[in-house]
Coordinates of N, CA and C in Angstrom, one line a residue:
A1 N 13.7 -13.7 23.6 CA 14.2 -14.5 22.5 C 13.1 -15.3 21.9
T2 N 13.1 -15.5 20.6 CA 12.1 -16.3 20.0 C 12.6 -17.8 19.9
M3 N 11.7 -18.7 19.8 CA 12.0 -20.1 19.7 C 11.5 -20.6 18.3
Q4 N 12.3 -21.5 17.7 CA 11.9 -22.0 16.4 C 10.8 -23.1 16.6
S5 N 9.8 -23.0 15.9 CA 8.7 -24.0 15.9 C 9.1 -25.3 15.3
S6 N 8.9 -26.4 16.1 CA 9.3 -27.7 15.5 C 8.2 -28.2 14.5
S7 N 7.1 -27.6 14.5 CA 6.0 -28.0 13.5 C 6.1 -27.3 12.2
D8 N 6.5 -26.1 12.1 CA 6.6 -25.4 10.8 C 7.9 -24.8 10.5
G9 N 8.9 -24.8 11.4 CA 10.2 -24.2 11.1 C 10.3 -22.7 11.2
G10 N 9.2 -22.0 11.5 CA 9.2 -20.6 11.6 C 9.5 -20.1 13.0
F11 N 9.5 -18.8 13.2 CA 9.8 -18.2 14.5 C 8.6 -17.3 14.8
A12 N 8.3 -17.2 16.1 CA 7.3 -16.3 16.6 C 7.9 -15.2 17.5
A13 N 7.1 -14.1 17.7 CA 7.6 -13.1 18.6 C 7.8 -13.5 20.0
E14 N 6.9 -14.5 20.5 CA 7.0 -15.0 21.8 C 6.5 -16.4 21.9
A15 N 6.8 -17.1 23.0 CA 6.4 -18.5 23.1 C 4.9 -18.5 23.1
G16 N 4.4 -19.6 22.5 CA 2.9 -19.8 22.4 C 2.2 -19.1 21.3
K17 N 2.9 -18.2 20.6 CA 2.3 -17.5 19.4 C 2.6 -18.3 18.1
S18 N 1.9 -18.0 17.1 CA 2.1 -18.6 15.8 C 3.3 -18.0 15.1
S19 N 4.0 -18.8 14.4 CA 5.2 -18.4 13.6 C 4.7 -17.3 12.5
D20 N 5.5 -16.4 12.2 CA 5.2 -15.4 11.2 C 6.5 -15.1 10.4
C21 N 6.3 -14.5 9.2 CA 7.4 -14.3 8.3 C 8.3 -13.2 8.8
L22 N 7.8 -12.2 9.4 CA 8.7 -11.1 9.9 C 9.6 -11.6 10.9
N23 N 9.1 -12.3 12.0 CA 10.0 -12.8 13.0 C 10.9 -13.9 12.5
T24 N 10.5 -14.7 11.6 CA 11.3 -15.7 11.0 C 12.5 -15.1 10.2
A25 N 12.2 -14.1 9.4 CA 13.2 -13.4 8.6 C 14.2 -12.7 9.5
L26 N 13.8 -12.1 10.6 CA 14.7 -11.4 11.5 C 15.5 -12.5 12.3
A27 N 14.9 -13.6 12.7 CA 15.7 -14.6 13.4 C 16.7 -15.2 12.5
I28 N 16.4 -15.4 11.2 CA 17.4 -16.0 10.3 C 18.6 -15.0 10.2
Q29 N 18.4 -13.7 10.1 CA 19.5 -12.8 10.1 C 20.3 -12.8 11.3
A30 N 19.7 -12.8 12.5 CA 20.4 -12.8 13.7 C 21.2 -14.2 13.9
L31 N 20.5 -15.3 13.7 CA 21.1 -16.6 13.9 C 22.2 -16.9 12.9
S32 N 22.2 -16.3 11.7 CA 23.2 -16.6 10.7 C 24.5 -16.0 11.1
V33 N 24.5 -15.0 12.0 CA 25.8 -14.4 12.4 C 26.1 -14.7 13.9
G34 N 25.2 -15.5 14.5 CA 25.4 -15.9 15.9 C 26.4 -17.0 16.0
P35 N 26.7 -17.4 17.2 CA 27.6 -18.6 17.4 C 27.0 -19.9 16.9
D36 N 27.9 -20.7 16.4 CA 27.5 -21.9 15.7 C 26.9 -22.9 16.7
T37 N 27.0 -22.6 18.0 CA 26.4 -23.5 19.0 C 24.9 -23.3 19.2
L38 N 24.3 -22.3 18.6 CA 22.9 -22.0 18.8 C 22.1 -23.1 17.9
P39 N 21.2 -23.8 18.6 CA 20.5 -24.8 17.8 C 19.3 -24.2 17.0
W40 N 19.4 -24.3 15.7 CA 18.3 -23.9 14.9 C 18.4 -24.6 13.5
D41 N 17.4 -24.7 12.8 CA 17.3 -25.4 11.5 C 17.1 -24.3 10.4
A42 N 18.2 -23.9 9.8 CA 18.1 -22.9 8.8 C 17.3 -23.3 7.6
A43 N 17.4 -24.6 7.2 CA 16.6 -25.1 6.1 C 15.1 -25.0 6.4
A44 N 14.7 -25.4 7.6 CA 13.3 -25.3 8.0 C 12.8 -23.9 8.0
A45 N 13.6 -22.9 8.5 CA 13.2 -21.5 8.5 C 13.1 -21.0 7.1
R46 N 14.0 -21.4 6.2 CA 14.0 -21.0 4.8 C 12.7 -21.5 4.2
Q47 N 12.3 -22.8 4.4 CA 11.2 -23.4 3.9 C 9.9 -22.7 4.4
F48 N 9.9 -22.3 5.7 CA 8.7 -21.6 6.2 C 8.5 -20.3 5.4
L49 N 9.5 -19.5 5.1 CA 9.4 -18.3 4.3 C 8.8 -18.7 3.0
K50 N 9.4 -19.7 2.3 CA 8.9 -20.0 1.0 C 7.5 -20.5 1.0
D51 N 7.1 -21.3 2.0 CA 5.7 -21.8 2.0 C 4.7 -20.6 2.3
N52 N 5.2 -19.5 2.8 CA 4.2 -18.4 3.1 C 4.4 -17.2 2.1
Q53 N 5.2 -17.4 1.1 CA 5.4 -16.3 0.1 C 4.1 -16.1 -0.7
N54 N 3.8 -14.9 -0.9 CA 2.5 -14.6 -1.7 C 2.8 -14.7 -3.2
A55 N 1.7 -14.7 -3.9 CA 1.7 -14.8 -5.4 C 2.4 -13.7 -6.0
D56 N 2.5 -12.5 -5.4 CA 3.2 -11.3 -6.0 C 4.7 -11.4 -5.7
G57 N 5.1 -12.4 -5.0 CA 6.6 -12.6 -4.7 C 6.9 -12.0 -3.3
G58 N 6.0 -11.2 -2.7 CA 6.3 -10.6 -1.4 C 5.9 -11.6 -0.3
F59 N 6.0 -11.0 0.9 CA 5.8 -11.8 2.1 C 4.8 -11.0 3.0
P60 N 3.9 -11.7 3.7 CA 3.0 -11.1 4.7 C 3.7 -11.2 6.0
V61 N 3.2 -10.4 7.0 CA 3.7 -10.6 8.3 C 3.2 -12.0 8.8
S62 N 1.9 -12.2 8.8 CA 1.3 -13.5 9.2 C 0.9 -14.3 8.0
P63 N 1.1 -15.6 8.0 CA 0.7 -16.4 6.9 C -0.7 -16.1 6.4
G64 N -0.8 -15.9 5.0 CA -2.1 -15.7 4.4 C -2.5 -14.2 4.3
G65 N -1.7 -13.3 4.9 CA -1.9 -11.9 4.9 C -1.5 -11.2 3.7
R66 N -1.7 -9.9 3.6 CA -1.4 -9.1 2.5 C 0.2 -8.8 2.5
T67 N 0.8 -8.7 1.4 CA 2.2 -8.4 1.3 C 2.5 -7.2 2.1
D68 N 3.5 -7.3 2.9 CA 3.9 -6.2 3.8 C 5.4 -5.8 3.5
A69 N 5.6 -4.5 3.4 CA 6.9 -4.0 3.1 C 8.0 -4.4 4.1
E70 N 7.7 -4.3 5.4 CA 8.6 -4.7 6.4 C 9.0 -6.2 6.4
A71 N 7.9 -7.0 6.2 CA 8.2 -8.5 6.2 C 8.9 -8.8 4.9
T72 N 8.6 -8.2 3.8 CA 9.3 -8.5 2.5 C 10.7 -8.0 2.6
S73 N 10.9 -6.8 3.2 CA 12.3 -6.3 3.3 C 13.1 -7.3 4.2
A74 N 12.5 -7.7 5.3 CA 13.2 -8.6 6.2 C 13.5 -9.9 5.6
A75 N 12.6 -10.4 4.7 CA 12.7 -11.7 4.0 C 13.9 -11.6 3.0
I76 N 13.9 -10.5 2.3 CA 15.0 -10.2 1.3 C 16.3 -10.3 2.0
Q77 N 16.4 -9.6 3.2 CA 17.6 -9.6 4.0 C 18.0 -11.0 4.5
A78 N 17.0 -11.8 4.9 CA 17.2 -13.1 5.4 C 17.7 -14.0 4.2
I79 N 17.2 -13.8 3.1 CA 17.6 -14.6 1.9 C 19.1 -14.3 1.6
L80 N 19.5 -13.0 1.7 CA 20.9 -12.6 1.6 C 21.7 -13.2 2.7
A81 N 21.2 -13.2 3.9 CA 22.0 -13.7 5.0 C 22.2 -15.2 4.9
L82 N 21.3 -15.9 4.1 CA 21.5 -17.3 3.9 C 22.4 -17.6 2.7
G83 N 22.9 -16.5 2.1 CA 23.9 -16.7 1.0 C 23.2 -16.8 -0.4
E84 N 21.9 -16.5 -0.4 CA 21.2 -16.6 -1.7 C 20.8 -15.3 -2.2
H85 N 20.2 -15.2 -3.4 CA 19.8 -14.0 -4.0 C 18.2 -14.0 -4.1
P86 N 17.6 -12.8 -3.7 CA 16.1 -12.8 -3.8 C 15.5 -12.9 -5.2
D87 N 16.3 -12.8 -6.2 CA 15.8 -13.0 -7.6 C 16.1 -14.4 -8.1
D88 N 16.6 -15.3 -7.3 CA 16.9 -16.7 -7.7 C 15.6 -17.4 -8.0
A89 N 15.6 -18.4 -8.8 CA 14.4 -19.2 -9.2 C 13.6 -19.7 -8.0
F90 N 14.3 -20.1 -7.0 CA 13.6 -20.6 -5.8 C 12.7 -19.6 -5.2
W91 N 13.0 -18.3 -5.2 CA 12.2 -17.3 -4.6 C 11.3 -16.6 -5.6
T92 N 11.2 -17.1 -6.8 CA 10.4 -16.5 -7.9 C 9.0 -17.2 -7.9
V93 N 7.9 -16.5 -7.9 CA 6.6 -17.0 -7.9 C 6.0 -16.5 -9.3
G94 N 5.9 -17.5 -10.2 CA 5.5 -17.0 -11.6 C 6.7 -16.2 -12.1
I95 N 6.4 -15.0 -12.4 CA 7.5 -14.0 -12.8 C 7.8 -13.1 -11.7
N96 N 7.2 -13.2 -10.5 CA 7.3 -12.2 -9.5 C 8.4 -12.6 -8.5
T97 N 9.2 -11.7 -8.0 CA 10.3 -11.9 -7.1 C 10.0 -11.0 -5.8
P98 N 10.7 -11.3 -4.7 CA 10.5 -10.4 -3.5 C 10.8 -9.0 -3.8
T99 N 11.9 -8.7 -4.6 CA 12.3 -7.3 -4.9 C 11.2 -6.7 -5.8
Y100 N 10.6 -7.4 -6.7 CA 9.5 -6.9 -7.5 C 8.3 -6.5 -6.6
A101 N 7.9 -7.4 -5.7 CA 6.8 -7.1 -4.8 C 7.1 -5.9 -3.9
L102 N 8.3 -5.7 -3.4 CA 8.7 -4.6 -2.6 C 8.6 -3.3 -3.5
G103 N 9.1 -3.4 -4.7 CA 9.1 -2.2 -5.6 C 7.8 -1.7 -5.9
V104 N 6.8 -2.6 -6.0 CA 5.4 -2.2 -6.2 C 4.9 -1.3 -5.1
L105 N 5.4 -1.5 -3.9 CA 4.9 -0.7 -2.8 C 5.6 0.7 -2.7
Q106 N 6.5 1.0 -3.6 CA 7.2 2.3 -3.6 C 6.2 3.3 -4.2
Q107 N 6.1 4.5 -3.6 CA 5.2 5.5 -4.0 C 6.0 6.5 -4.9
T108 N 5.3 7.4 -5.6 CA 6.0 8.3 -6.5 C 6.9 9.3 -5.8
N109 N 6.7 9.5 -4.5 CA 7.6 10.4 -3.7 C 8.8 9.7 -3.2
G110 N 8.9 8.4 -3.5 CA 10.1 7.6 -3.1 C 9.9 6.8 -1.9
S111 N 8.9 7.1 -1.1 CA 8.7 6.4 0.2 C 8.0 5.1 -0.2
Y112 N 7.9 4.2 0.8 CA 7.3 2.9 0.6 C 6.0 2.8 1.5
R113 N 5.0 2.2 1.0 CA 3.8 1.9 1.7 C 4.0 0.7 2.5
L114 N 3.4 0.5 3.7 CA 3.5 -0.7 4.5 C 2.8 -1.9 3.7
T115 N 1.6 -1.6 3.2 CA 0.9 -2.6 2.4 C 0.2 -1.9 1.2
S116 N -0.4 -2.6 0.4 CA -1.1 -1.9 -0.7 C -2.2 -1.0 -0.2
R117 N -2.7 -1.2 1.0 CA -3.8 -0.4 1.6 C -3.4 0.5 2.8
E118 N -2.1 0.3 3.3 CA -1.7 1.1 4.5 C -0.5 1.9 4.2
R119 N -0.4 3.1 4.7 CA 0.7 4.0 4.6 C 1.3 4.3 6.0
L120 N 1.3 3.4 6.9 CA 1.7 3.6 8.2 C 3.3 3.6 8.3
R121 N 3.8 4.4 9.3 CA 5.2 4.5 9.6 C 6.1 4.6 8.4
P122 N 5.9 5.6 7.5 CA 6.7 5.7 6.2 C 8.2 5.8 6.4
L123 N 8.6 6.4 7.5 CA 10.1 6.6 7.7 C 10.7 5.2 8.0
A124 N 10.1 4.5 8.9 CA 10.7 3.1 9.3 C 10.5 2.2 8.1
V125 N 9.4 2.2 7.5 CA 9.1 1.2 6.4 C 10.1 1.5 5.2
T126 N 10.3 2.8 4.9 CA 11.2 3.2 3.8 C 12.6 2.8 4.1
S127 N 13.0 3.0 5.4 CA 14.4 2.7 5.7 C 14.7 1.2 5.6
W128 N 13.7 0.3 6.0 CA 13.9 -1.1 5.9 C 13.9 -1.5 4.4
A129 N 13.0 -0.9 3.6 CA 12.9 -1.2 2.2 C 14.2 -0.8 1.4
L130 N 14.7 0.4 1.7 CA 15.9 0.9 1.0 C 17.1 0.0 1.3
T131 N 17.2 -0.5 2.6 CA 18.3 -1.4 2.9 C 18.2 -2.7 2.2
A132 N 17.0 -3.3 2.1 CA 16.7 -4.5 1.3 C 17.0 -4.3 -0.2
M133 N 16.5 -3.2 -0.7 CA 16.7 -2.9 -2.2 C 18.1 -2.7 -2.5
R134 N 18.9 -2.3 -1.6 CA 20.4 -2.2 -1.8 C 21.1 -3.5 -1.7
R135 N 20.3 -4.6 -1.4 CA 20.8 -5.9 -1.3 C 21.7 -6.0 -0.1
K136 N 21.3 -5.4 1.0 CA 22.1 -5.5 2.3 C 21.2 -6.2 3.3
S137 N 21.9 -7.0 4.1 CA 21.2 -7.7 5.2 C 21.7 -7.0 6.5
F138 N 20.8 -7.0 7.5 CA 21.3 -6.5 8.8 C 22.4 -7.4 9.4
A139 N 22.5 -8.6 8.9 CA 23.6 -9.5 9.3 C 25.0 -9.0 8.7
S140 N 25.0 -8.1 7.7 CA 26.2 -7.7 7.0 C 26.8 -6.4 7.5
F141 N 26.1 -5.8 8.4 CA 26.6 -4.5 8.9 C 27.7 -4.7 9.9
P142 N 28.6 -3.7 10.0 CA 29.8 -3.9 10.9 C 29.3 -4.2 12.3
R143 N 30.0 -5.1 13.0 CA 29.7 -5.5 14.3 C 30.3 -4.6 15.3
N144 N 31.5 -4.0 15.0 CA 32.3 -3.2 15.9 C 32.4 -1.8 15.3
I145 N 31.8 -0.8 15.9 CA 31.8 0.5 15.4 C 32.8 1.3 16.4
D146 N 33.7 2.0 15.7 CA 34.7 2.7 16.5 C 34.1 3.8 17.4
V147 N 34.8 4.1 18.5 CA 34.3 5.1 19.4 C 34.6 6.5 18.8
A148 N 33.7 7.4 18.9 CA 34.0 8.8 18.4 C 35.2 9.4 19.0
E149 N 36.0 10.0 18.2 CA 37.3 10.6 18.7 C 37.1 11.8 19.6
T150 N 36.1 12.6 19.3 CA 35.8 13.7 20.2 C 34.3 13.8 20.4
A151 N 33.9 14.2 21.6 CA 32.5 14.3 22.0 C 31.9 15.5 21.3
L152 N 30.6 15.5 21.1 CA 29.9 16.6 20.6 C 30.1 17.8 21.5
K153 N 30.3 19.0 20.9 CA 30.5 20.1 21.8 C 29.2 20.7 22.3
F154 N 28.1 20.5 21.5 CA 26.8 21.0 21.8 C 25.8 19.9 21.8
R155 N 25.0 19.9 22.8 CA 23.9 18.9 22.8 C 22.6 19.6 22.7
P156 N 21.6 19.0 22.0 CA 20.3 19.7 21.9 C 19.6 19.8 23.3
V157 N 19.0 20.9 23.5 CA 18.2 21.1 24.8 C 16.8 21.4 24.4
F158 N 15.8 20.7 24.9 CA 14.4 20.9 24.6 C 13.8 21.8 25.7
R159 N 13.2 22.9 25.3 CA 12.6 23.7 26.3 C 11.1 23.4 26.4
S160 N 10.6 22.8 25.3 CA 9.2 22.4 25.4 C 8.9 21.3 24.3
I161 N 8.0 20.4 24.6 CA 7.7 19.4 23.7 C 6.2 19.5 23.3
A162 N 5.6 20.6 23.7 CA 4.2 20.9 23.4 C 4.1 21.3 21.9
P163 N 3.0 20.9 21.3 CA 2.7 21.3 19.9 C 2.5 22.8 19.8
K164 N 3.0 23.4 18.7 CA 2.8 24.8 18.4 C 1.5 25.1 17.7
N165 N 1.1 26.4 17.8 CA 0.0 26.9 17.1 C -1.3 26.1 17.1
G166 N -1.6 25.5 18.3 CA -2.8 24.8 18.5 C -2.9 23.4 17.9
A167 N -1.7 22.9 17.4 CA -1.7 21.6 16.8 C -1.9 20.5 17.9
T168 N -2.3 19.4 17.5 CA -2.5 18.3 18.5 C -1.5 17.2 18.2

């Protein structure tokens, strides 16, 4: 579990680490649907995100870094979980909004780049971005999913996980 920093209002991945936008945005989403007895300062976490928002409207993972699609997606979702809209004046930098910054990272094939210079993990990055662009927060998804009525009749069986045709 992450702890909220008393000095900057953000959250870090583990105790002793510096707060970052990604973990702060994820914590906001989780804590916004958690029990009211959990002690955290939503206003301080919100301000941490705003203080670290980039000029393009997006968010870096770590303060001062390049706009990152996962951090920006998580921030958009955190903004929604707080009951706000990512295109509100508070979240606008000049004319740039978080959704604008995320849209800039979309490629012509529809996938999203992690940053302007990195194309890592396109499936994961794109899934986060699409969820945020649909204005959905992880905090809004159903908490109770019904049990499947019938089990799958066939389950996949792997005979080998070795690459074919000399691939590595």
